[in-house]
């Protein structure tokens, strides 16, 4: 079993949780957690060990997030289609065409580079790698959601968005 699938199982991503996670509020508040986590980690400069409190709050929010919003039964929004596509991708990788597979690999590389830069920036308390890394992660995730939404549309017989 691959890492994303294990993670999804570990955080209780049942069919109901996936429907709740497809809610645009779930998706956008997870993106909002990126600067919150950066601020929480950066706050160690002022708060010392107390910085673990805001870090823990963000981690708890990220764990609860896919479970707290109303479920989306029909993925009509861009974000909902992306999350439904992500669920399909995690459950059956054979659904992915070579085109989607290549873009997913590229986006994993973009996200990994962003994560490395972000990590460096947060350890060294350097603004430019922190901001650039967070930007790469965000853009990579947005592009990934878009591609997974296309995967969902293609696999359900839709060729264009409505």
mmCIF file with all atom_site columns, C-alpha atoms in Angstrom:
data_model
loop_
_atom_site.group_PDB
_atom_site.id
_atom_site.type_symbol
_atom_site.label_atom_id
_atom_site.label_alt_id
_atom_site.label_comp_id
_atom_site.label_asym_id
_atom_site.label_entity_id
_atom_site.label_seq_id
_atom_site.pdbx_PDB_ins_code
_atom_site.Cartn_x
_atom_site.Cartn_y
_atom_site.Cartn_z
_atom_site.occupancy
_atom_site.B_iso_or_equiv
_atom_site.pdbx_formal_charge
_atom_site.auth_seq_id
_atom_site.auth_comp_id
_atom_site.auth_asym_id
_atom_site.auth_atom_id
_atom_site.pdbx_PDB_model_num
ATOM 1   C CA . UNK A 1 1   ? 0.000   0.000  0.000   1.00 0.00 ? 1   UNK A CA 1
ATOM 2   C CA . UNK A 1 2   ? 1.393   3.432  -0.926  1.00 0.00 ? 2   UNK A CA 1
ATOM 3   C CA . UNK A 1 3   ? 1.997   6.294  1.492   1.00 0.00 ? 3   UNK A CA 1
ATOM 4   C CA . UNK A 1 4   ? -0.974  8.497  0.485   1.00 0.00 ? 4   UNK A CA 1
ATOM 5   C CA . UNK A 1 5   ? -3.338  5.536  0.766   1.00 0.00 ? 5   UNK A CA 1
ATOM 6   C CA . UNK A 1 6   ? -1.941  4.639  4.205   1.00 0.00 ? 6   UNK A CA 1
ATOM 7   C CA . UNK A 1 7   ? -2.281  8.237  5.344   1.00 0.00 ? 7   UNK A CA 1
ATOM 8   C CA . UNK A 1 8   ? -5.890  8.407  4.109   1.00 0.00 ? 8   UNK A CA 1
ATOM 9   C CA . UNK A 1 9   ? -6.713  5.240  6.005   1.00 0.00 ? 9   UNK A CA 1
ATOM 10  C CA . UNK A 1 10  ? -4.901  6.441  9.157   1.00 0.00 ? 10  UNK A CA 1
ATOM 11  C CA . UNK A 1 11  ? -6.909  9.674  9.329   1.00 0.00 ? 11  UNK A CA 1
ATOM 12  C CA . UNK A 1 12  ? -10.199 7.866  8.808   1.00 0.00 ? 12  UNK A CA 1
ATOM 13  C CA . UNK A 1 13  ? -10.961 8.758  5.201   1.00 0.00 ? 13  UNK A CA 1
ATOM 14  C CA . UNK A 1 14  ? -14.144 6.769  4.811   1.00 0.00 ? 14  UNK A CA 1
ATOM 15  C CA . UNK A 1 15  ? -16.506 7.381  1.888   1.00 0.00 ? 15  UNK A CA 1
ATOM 16  C CA . UNK A 1 16  ? -18.408 9.822  4.113   1.00 0.00 ? 16  UNK A CA 1
ATOM 17  C CA . UNK A 1 17  ? -15.179 11.645 5.056   1.00 0.00 ? 17  UNK A CA 1
ATOM 18  C CA . UNK A 1 18  ? -14.244 11.979 1.363   1.00 0.00 ? 18  UNK A CA 1
ATOM 19  C CA . UNK A 1 19  ? -17.651 13.540 0.661   1.00 0.00 ? 19  UNK A CA 1
ATOM 20  C CA . UNK A 1 20  ? -17.121 15.983 3.526   1.00 0.00 ? 20  UNK A CA 1
ATOM 21  C CA . UNK A 1 21  ? -13.566 16.718 2.384   1.00 0.00 ? 21  UNK A CA 1
ATOM 22  C CA . UNK A 1 22  ? -14.939 17.513 -1.093  1.00 0.00 ? 22  UNK A CA 1
ATOM 23  C CA . UNK A 1 23  ? -16.775 20.476 0.418   1.00 0.00 ? 23  UNK A CA 1
ATOM 24  C CA . UNK A 1 24  ? -15.052 23.641 -0.880  1.00 0.00 ? 24  UNK A CA 1
ATOM 25  C CA . UNK A 1 25  ? -14.850 24.940 2.703   1.00 0.00 ? 25  UNK A CA 1
ATOM 26  C CA . UNK A 1 26  ? -12.739 21.916 3.607   1.00 0.00 ? 26  UNK A CA 1
ATOM 27  C CA . UNK A 1 27  ? -10.375 22.456 0.694   1.00 0.00 ? 27  UNK A CA 1
ATOM 28  C CA . UNK A 1 28  ? -9.933  26.205 1.115   1.00 0.00 ? 28  UNK A CA 1
ATOM 29  C CA . UNK A 1 29  ? -9.515  26.061 4.894   1.00 0.00 ? 29  UNK A CA 1
ATOM 30  C CA . UNK A 1 30  ? -6.778  23.476 4.418   1.00 0.00 ? 30  UNK A CA 1
ATOM 31  C CA . UNK A 1 31  ? -4.997  25.956 2.153   1.00 0.00 ? 31  UNK A CA 1
ATOM 32  C CA . UNK A 1 32  ? -5.495  28.609 4.832   1.00 0.00 ? 32  UNK A CA 1
ATOM 33  C CA . UNK A 1 33  ? -3.684  26.294 7.247   1.00 0.00 ? 33  UNK A CA 1
ATOM 34  C CA . UNK A 1 34  ? -0.417  26.694 5.288   1.00 0.00 ? 34  UNK A CA 1
ATOM 35  C CA . UNK A 1 35  ? 0.321   30.261 6.439   1.00 0.00 ? 35  UNK A CA 1
ATOM 36  C CA . UNK A 1 36  ? -1.067  29.430 9.887   1.00 0.00 ? 36  UNK A CA 1
ATOM 37  C CA . UNK A 1 37  ? 1.400   26.555 10.249  1.00 0.00 ? 37  UNK A CA 1
ATOM 38  C CA . UNK A 1 38  ? 4.228   28.743 8.970   1.00 0.00 ? 38  UNK A CA 1
ATOM 39  C CA . UNK A 1 39  ? 3.329   31.404 11.521  1.00 0.00 ? 39  UNK A CA 1
ATOM 40  C CA . UNK A 1 40  ? 3.030   28.819 14.271  1.00 0.00 ? 40  UNK A CA 1
ATOM 41  C CA . UNK A 1 41  ? 6.481   27.384 13.515  1.00 0.00 ? 41  UNK A CA 1
ATOM 42  C CA . UNK A 1 42  ? 8.036   30.814 13.025  1.00 0.00 ? 42  UNK A CA 1
ATOM 43  C CA . UNK A 1 43  ? 6.607   31.906 16.387  1.00 0.00 ? 43  UNK A CA 1
ATOM 44  C CA . UNK A 1 44  ? 9.214   29.762 18.136  1.00 0.00 ? 44  UNK A CA 1
ATOM 45  C CA . UNK A 1 45  ? 11.408  32.828 17.872  1.00 0.00 ? 45  UNK A CA 1
ATOM 46  C CA . UNK A 1 46  ? 9.051   34.698 20.239  1.00 0.00 ? 46  UNK A CA 1
ATOM 47  C CA . UNK A 1 47  ? 7.256   31.940 22.109  1.00 0.00 ? 47  UNK A CA 1
ATOM 48  C CA . UNK A 1 48  ? 9.985   29.358 22.595  1.00 0.00 ? 48  UNK A CA 1
ATOM 49  C CA . UNK A 1 49  ? 8.556   25.932 23.409  1.00 0.00 ? 49  UNK A CA 1
ATOM 50  C CA . UNK A 1 50  ? 5.086   27.482 23.722  1.00 0.00 ? 50  UNK A CA 1
ATOM 51  C CA . UNK A 1 51  ? 5.103   27.617 19.915  1.00 0.00 ? 51  UNK A CA 1
ATOM 52  C CA . UNK A 1 52  ? 4.133   23.932 20.061  1.00 0.00 ? 52  UNK A CA 1
ATOM 53  C CA . UNK A 1 53  ? 0.643   25.027 21.153  1.00 0.00 ? 53  UNK A CA 1
ATOM 54  C CA . UNK A 1 54  ? -0.258  26.808 17.875  1.00 0.00 ? 54  UNK A CA 1
ATOM 55  C CA . UNK A 1 55  ? 1.517   24.068 15.908  1.00 0.00 ? 55  UNK A CA 1
ATOM 56  C CA . UNK A 1 56  ? -0.601  21.440 17.686  1.00 0.00 ? 56  UNK A CA 1
ATOM 57  C CA . UNK A 1 57  ? -3.776  23.455 17.040  1.00 0.00 ? 57  UNK A CA 1
ATOM 58  C CA . UNK A 1 58  ? -3.056  23.546 13.302  1.00 0.00 ? 58  UNK A CA 1
ATOM 59  C CA . UNK A 1 59  ? -2.283  19.801 13.275  1.00 0.00 ? 59  UNK A CA 1
ATOM 60  C CA . UNK A 1 60  ? -5.541  19.041 15.111  1.00 0.00 ? 60  UNK A CA 1
ATOM 61  C CA . UNK A 1 61  ? -7.453  21.242 12.658  1.00 0.00 ? 61  UNK A CA 1
ATOM 62  C CA . UNK A 1 62  ? -5.888  19.438 9.673   1.00 0.00 ? 62  UNK A CA 1
ATOM 63  C CA . UNK A 1 63  ? -6.872  16.073 11.171  1.00 0.00 ? 63  UNK A CA 1
ATOM 64  C CA . UNK A 1 64  ? -10.457 17.196 11.885  1.00 0.00 ? 64  UNK A CA 1
ATOM 65  C CA . UNK A 1 65  ? -10.953 19.168 8.686   1.00 0.00 ? 65  UNK A CA 1
ATOM 66  C CA . UNK A 1 66  ? -12.066 16.317 6.379   1.00 0.00 ? 66  UNK A CA 1
ATOM 67  C CA . UNK A 1 67  ? -14.754 15.375 8.896   1.00 0.00 ? 67  UNK A CA 1
ATOM 68  C CA . UNK A 1 68  ? -16.419 18.652 9.925   1.00 0.00 ? 68  UNK A CA 1
ATOM 69  C CA . UNK A 1 69  ? -18.056 20.121 6.821   1.00 0.00 ? 69  UNK A CA 1
ATOM 70  C CA . UNK A 1 70  ? -21.327 18.988 5.229   1.00 0.00 ? 70  UNK A CA 1
ATOM 71  C CA . UNK A 1 71  ? -20.882 16.215 2.651   1.00 0.00 ? 71  UNK A CA 1
ATOM 72  C CA . UNK A 1 72  ? -20.967 16.912 -1.077  1.00 0.00 ? 72  UNK A CA 1
ATOM 73  C CA . UNK A 1 73  ? -22.973 14.213 -2.844  1.00 0.00 ? 73  UNK A CA 1
ATOM 74  C CA . UNK A 1 74  ? -22.560 15.585 -6.374  1.00 0.00 ? 74  UNK A CA 1
ATOM 75  C CA . UNK A 1 75  ? -19.202 17.139 -7.175  1.00 0.00 ? 75  UNK A CA 1
ATOM 76  C CA . UNK A 1 76  ? -20.181 20.228 -9.133  1.00 0.00 ? 76  UNK A CA 1
ATOM 77  C CA . UNK A 1 77  ? -17.527 22.668 -7.933  1.00 0.00 ? 77  UNK A CA 1
ATOM 78  C CA . UNK A 1 78  ? -13.929 22.690 -9.123  1.00 0.00 ? 78  UNK A CA 1
ATOM 79  C CA . UNK A 1 79  ? -12.656 21.717 -5.670  1.00 0.00 ? 79  UNK A CA 1
ATOM 80  C CA . UNK A 1 80  ? -15.207 18.925 -5.197  1.00 0.00 ? 80  UNK A CA 1
ATOM 81  C CA . UNK A 1 81  ? -14.322 17.356 -8.566  1.00 0.00 ? 81  UNK A CA 1
ATOM 82  C CA . UNK A 1 82  ? -10.642 17.530 -7.606  1.00 0.00 ? 82  UNK A CA 1
ATOM 83  C CA . UNK A 1 83  ? -11.238 15.751 -4.305  1.00 0.00 ? 83  UNK A CA 1
ATOM 84  C CA . UNK A 1 84  ? -13.447 13.099 -5.926  1.00 0.00 ? 84  UNK A CA 1
ATOM 85  C CA . UNK A 1 85  ? -10.642 12.632 -8.484  1.00 0.00 ? 85  UNK A CA 1
ATOM 86  C CA . UNK A 1 86  ? -8.098  12.308 -5.681  1.00 0.00 ? 86  UNK A CA 1
ATOM 87  C CA . UNK A 1 87  ? -10.196 9.604  -4.058  1.00 0.00 ? 87  UNK A CA 1
ATOM 88  C CA . UNK A 1 88  ? -10.353 7.741  -7.391  1.00 0.00 ? 88  UNK A CA 1
ATOM 89  C CA . UNK A 1 89  ? -6.588  8.138  -7.902  1.00 0.00 ? 89  UNK A CA 1
ATOM 90  C CA . UNK A 1 90  ? -5.817  6.747  -4.448  1.00 0.00 ? 90  UNK A CA 1
ATOM 91  C CA . UNK A 1 91  ? -8.153  3.779  -4.825  1.00 0.00 ? 91  UNK A CA 1
ATOM 92  C CA . UNK A 1 92  ? -7.275  2.707  -8.373  1.00 0.00 ? 92  UNK A CA 1
ATOM 93  C CA . UNK A 1 93  ? -4.138  4.041  -10.024 1.00 0.00 ? 93  UNK A CA 1
ATOM 94  C CA . UNK A 1 94  ? -4.966  2.113  -13.207 1.00 0.00 ? 94  UNK A CA 1
ATOM 95  C CA . UNK A 1 95  ? -7.574  4.799  -13.982 1.00 0.00 ? 95  UNK A CA 1
ATOM 96  C CA . UNK A 1 96  ? -4.805  7.290  -14.649 1.00 0.00 ? 96  UNK A CA 1
ATOM 97  C CA . UNK A 1 97  ? -3.633  7.806  -18.204 1.00 0.00 ? 97  UNK A CA 1
ATOM 98  C CA . UNK A 1 98  ? 0.050   8.302  -18.954 1.00 0.00 ? 98  UNK A CA 1
ATOM 99  C CA . UNK A 1 99  ? -0.640  12.026 -19.378 1.00 0.00 ? 99  UNK A CA 1
ATOM 100 C CA . UNK A 1 100 ? -2.116  12.306 -15.872 1.00 0.00 ? 100 UNK A CA 1
ATOM 101 C CA . UNK A 1 101 ? 0.598   10.086 -14.410 1.00 0.00 ? 101 UNK A CA 1
ATOM 102 C CA . UNK A 1 102 ? 3.365   12.271 -15.872 1.00 0.00 ? 102 UNK A CA 1
ATOM 103 C CA . UNK A 1 103 ? 1.775   15.467 -14.582 1.00 0.00 ? 103 UNK A CA 1
ATOM 104 C CA . UNK A 1 104 ? 1.280   13.904 -11.135 1.00 0.00 ? 104 UNK A CA 1
ATOM 105 C CA . UNK A 1 105 ? 4.990   13.022 -11.051 1.00 0.00 ? 105 UNK A CA 1
ATOM 106 C CA . UNK A 1 106 ? 5.888   16.587 -12.033 1.00 0.00 ? 106 UNK A CA 1
ATOM 107 C CA . UNK A 1 107 ? 3.621   17.986 -9.333  1.00 0.00 ? 107 UNK A CA 1
ATOM 108 C CA . UNK A 1 108 ? 5.101   15.672 -6.713  1.00 0.00 ? 108 UNK A CA 1
ATOM 109 C CA . UNK A 1 109 ? 8.505   17.076 -7.707  1.00 0.00 ? 109 UNK A CA 1
ATOM 110 C CA . UNK A 1 110 ? 7.251   20.666 -7.474  1.00 0.00 ? 110 UNK A CA 1
ATOM 111 C CA . UNK A 1 111 ? 5.687   19.953 -4.069  1.00 0.00 ? 111 UNK A CA 1
ATOM 112 C CA . UNK A 1 112 ? 8.833   18.209 -2.826  1.00 0.00 ? 112 UNK A CA 1
ATOM 113 C CA . UNK A 1 113 ? 11.015  21.134 -3.898  1.00 0.00 ? 113 UNK A CA 1
ATOM 114 C CA . UNK A 1 114 ? 8.583   23.497 -2.211  1.00 0.00 ? 114 UNK A CA 1
ATOM 115 C CA . UNK A 1 115 ? 8.586   21.421 0.949   1.00 0.00 ? 115 UNK A CA 1
ATOM 116 C CA . UNK A 1 116 ? 12.404  21.370 1.028   1.00 0.00 ? 116 UNK A CA 1
ATOM 117 C CA . UNK A 1 117 ? 12.588  25.138 0.564   1.00 0.00 ? 117 UNK A CA 1
ATOM 118 C CA . UNK A 1 118 ? 9.887   25.698 3.155   1.00 0.00 ? 118 UNK A CA 1
ATOM 119 C CA . UNK A 1 119 ? 11.696  23.443 5.616   1.00 0.00 ? 119 UNK A CA 1
ATOM 120 C CA . UNK A 1 120 ? 14.972  25.256 5.048   1.00 0.00 ? 120 UNK A CA 1
ATOM 121 C CA . UNK A 1 121 ? 13.275  28.628 5.464   1.00 0.00 ? 121 UNK A CA 1
ATOM 122 C CA . UNK A 1 122 ? 11.574  27.597 8.688   1.00 0.00 ? 122 UNK A CA 1
ATOM 123 C CA . UNK A 1 123 ? 14.708  26.060 10.207  1.00 0.00 ? 123 UNK A CA 1
ATOM 124 C CA . UNK A 1 124 ? 16.877  29.054 9.271   1.00 0.00 ? 124 UNK A CA 1
ATOM 125 C CA . UNK A 1 125 ? 14.071  31.606 9.800   1.00 0.00 ? 125 UNK A CA 1
ATOM 126 C CA . UNK A 1 126 ? 14.737  32.942 6.300   1.00 0.00 ? 126 UNK A CA 1
ATOM 127 C CA . UNK A 1 127 ? 11.777  34.647 4.603   1.00 0.00 ? 127 UNK A CA 1
ATOM 128 C CA . UNK A 1 128 ? 12.575  34.043 0.924   1.00 0.00 ? 128 UNK A CA 1
ATOM 129 C CA . UNK A 1 129 ? 12.828  30.221 0.973   1.00 0.00 ? 129 UNK A CA 1
ATOM 130 C CA . UNK A 1 130 ? 9.832   30.094 3.313   1.00 0.00 ? 130 UNK A CA 1
ATOM 131 C CA . UNK A 1 131 ? 7.630   32.180 1.020   1.00 0.00 ? 131 UNK A CA 1
ATOM 132 C CA . UNK A 1 132 ? 8.943   30.594 -2.186  1.00 0.00 ? 132 UNK A CA 1
ATOM 133 C CA . UNK A 1 133 ? 8.532   27.081 -0.769  1.00 0.00 ? 133 UNK A CA 1
ATOM 134 C CA . UNK A 1 134 ? 4.985   27.786 0.424   1.00 0.00 ? 134 UNK A CA 1
ATOM 135 C CA . UNK A 1 135 ? 4.183   29.260 -2.991  1.00 0.00 ? 135 UNK A CA 1
ATOM 136 C CA . UNK A 1 136 ? 5.475   26.165 -4.802  1.00 0.00 ? 136 UNK A CA 1
ATOM 137 C CA . UNK A 1 137 ? 3.470   23.901 -2.485  1.00 0.00 ? 137 UNK A CA 1
ATOM 138 C CA . UNK A 1 138 ? 0.301   25.940 -2.981  1.00 0.00 ? 138 UNK A CA 1
ATOM 139 C CA . UNK A 1 139 ? 0.627   26.223 -6.754  1.00 0.00 ? 139 UNK A CA 1
ATOM 140 C CA . UNK A 1 140 ? 1.497   22.531 -7.021  1.00 0.00 ? 140 UNK A CA 1
ATOM 141 C CA . UNK A 1 141 ? -1.541  21.565 -4.956  1.00 0.00 ? 141 UNK A CA 1
ATOM 142 C CA . UNK A 1 142 ? -3.861  23.841 -6.954  1.00 0.00 ? 142 UNK A CA 1
ATOM 143 C CA . UNK A 1 143 ? -2.591  22.354 -10.207 1.00 0.00 ? 143 UNK A CA 1
ATOM 144 C CA . UNK A 1 144 ? -2.907  18.866 -8.728  1.00 0.00 ? 144 UNK A CA 1
ATOM 145 C CA . UNK A 1 145 ? -6.536  19.500 -7.734  1.00 0.00 ? 145 UNK A CA 1
ATOM 146 C CA . UNK A 1 146 ? -7.190  20.751 -11.244 1.00 0.00 ? 146 UNK A CA 1
ATOM 147 C CA . UNK A 1 147 ? -5.679  17.639 -12.850 1.00 0.00 ? 147 UNK A CA 1
ATOM 148 C CA . UNK A 1 148 ? -7.497  15.303 -10.459 1.00 0.00 ? 148 UNK A CA 1
ATOM 149 C CA . UNK A 1 149 ? -10.729 17.117 -11.293 1.00 0.00 ? 149 UNK A CA 1
ATOM 150 C CA . UNK A 1 150 ? -10.061 16.436 -14.969 1.00 0.00 ? 150 UNK A CA 1
ATOM 151 C CA . UNK A 1 151 ? -9.416  12.786 -14.104 1.00 0.00 ? 151 UNK A CA 1
ATOM 152 C CA . UNK A 1 152 ? -12.792 12.655 -12.343 1.00 0.00 ? 152 UNK A CA 1
ATOM 153 C CA . UNK A 1 153 ? -14.583 14.263 -15.307 1.00 0.00 ? 153 UNK A CA 1
ATOM 154 C CA . UNK A 1 154 ? -12.918 11.929 -17.817 1.00 0.00 ? 154 UNK A CA 1
ATOM 155 C CA . UNK A 1 155 ? -13.650 8.799  -15.794 1.00 0.00 ? 155 UNK A CA 1
ATOM 156 C CA . UNK A 1 156 ? -17.320 9.741  -15.405 1.00 0.00 ? 156 UNK A CA 1
ATOM 157 C CA . UNK A 1 157 ? -17.765 10.455 -19.095 1.00 0.00 ? 157 UNK A CA 1
ATOM 158 C CA . UNK A 1 158 ? -17.663 14.246 -18.966 1.00 0.00 ? 158 UNK A CA 1
ATOM 159 C CA . UNK A 1 159 ? -15.330 16.013 -21.344 1.00 0.00 ? 159 UNK A CA 1
ATOM 160 C CA . UNK A 1 160 ? -15.818 19.618 -20.255 1.00 0.00 ? 160 UNK A CA 1
ATOM 161 C CA . UNK A 1 161 ? -16.712 21.393 -17.065 1.00 0.00 ? 161 UNK A CA 1
ATOM 162 C CA . UNK A 1 162 ? -20.151 22.895 -16.699 1.00 0.00 ? 162 UNK A CA 1
#
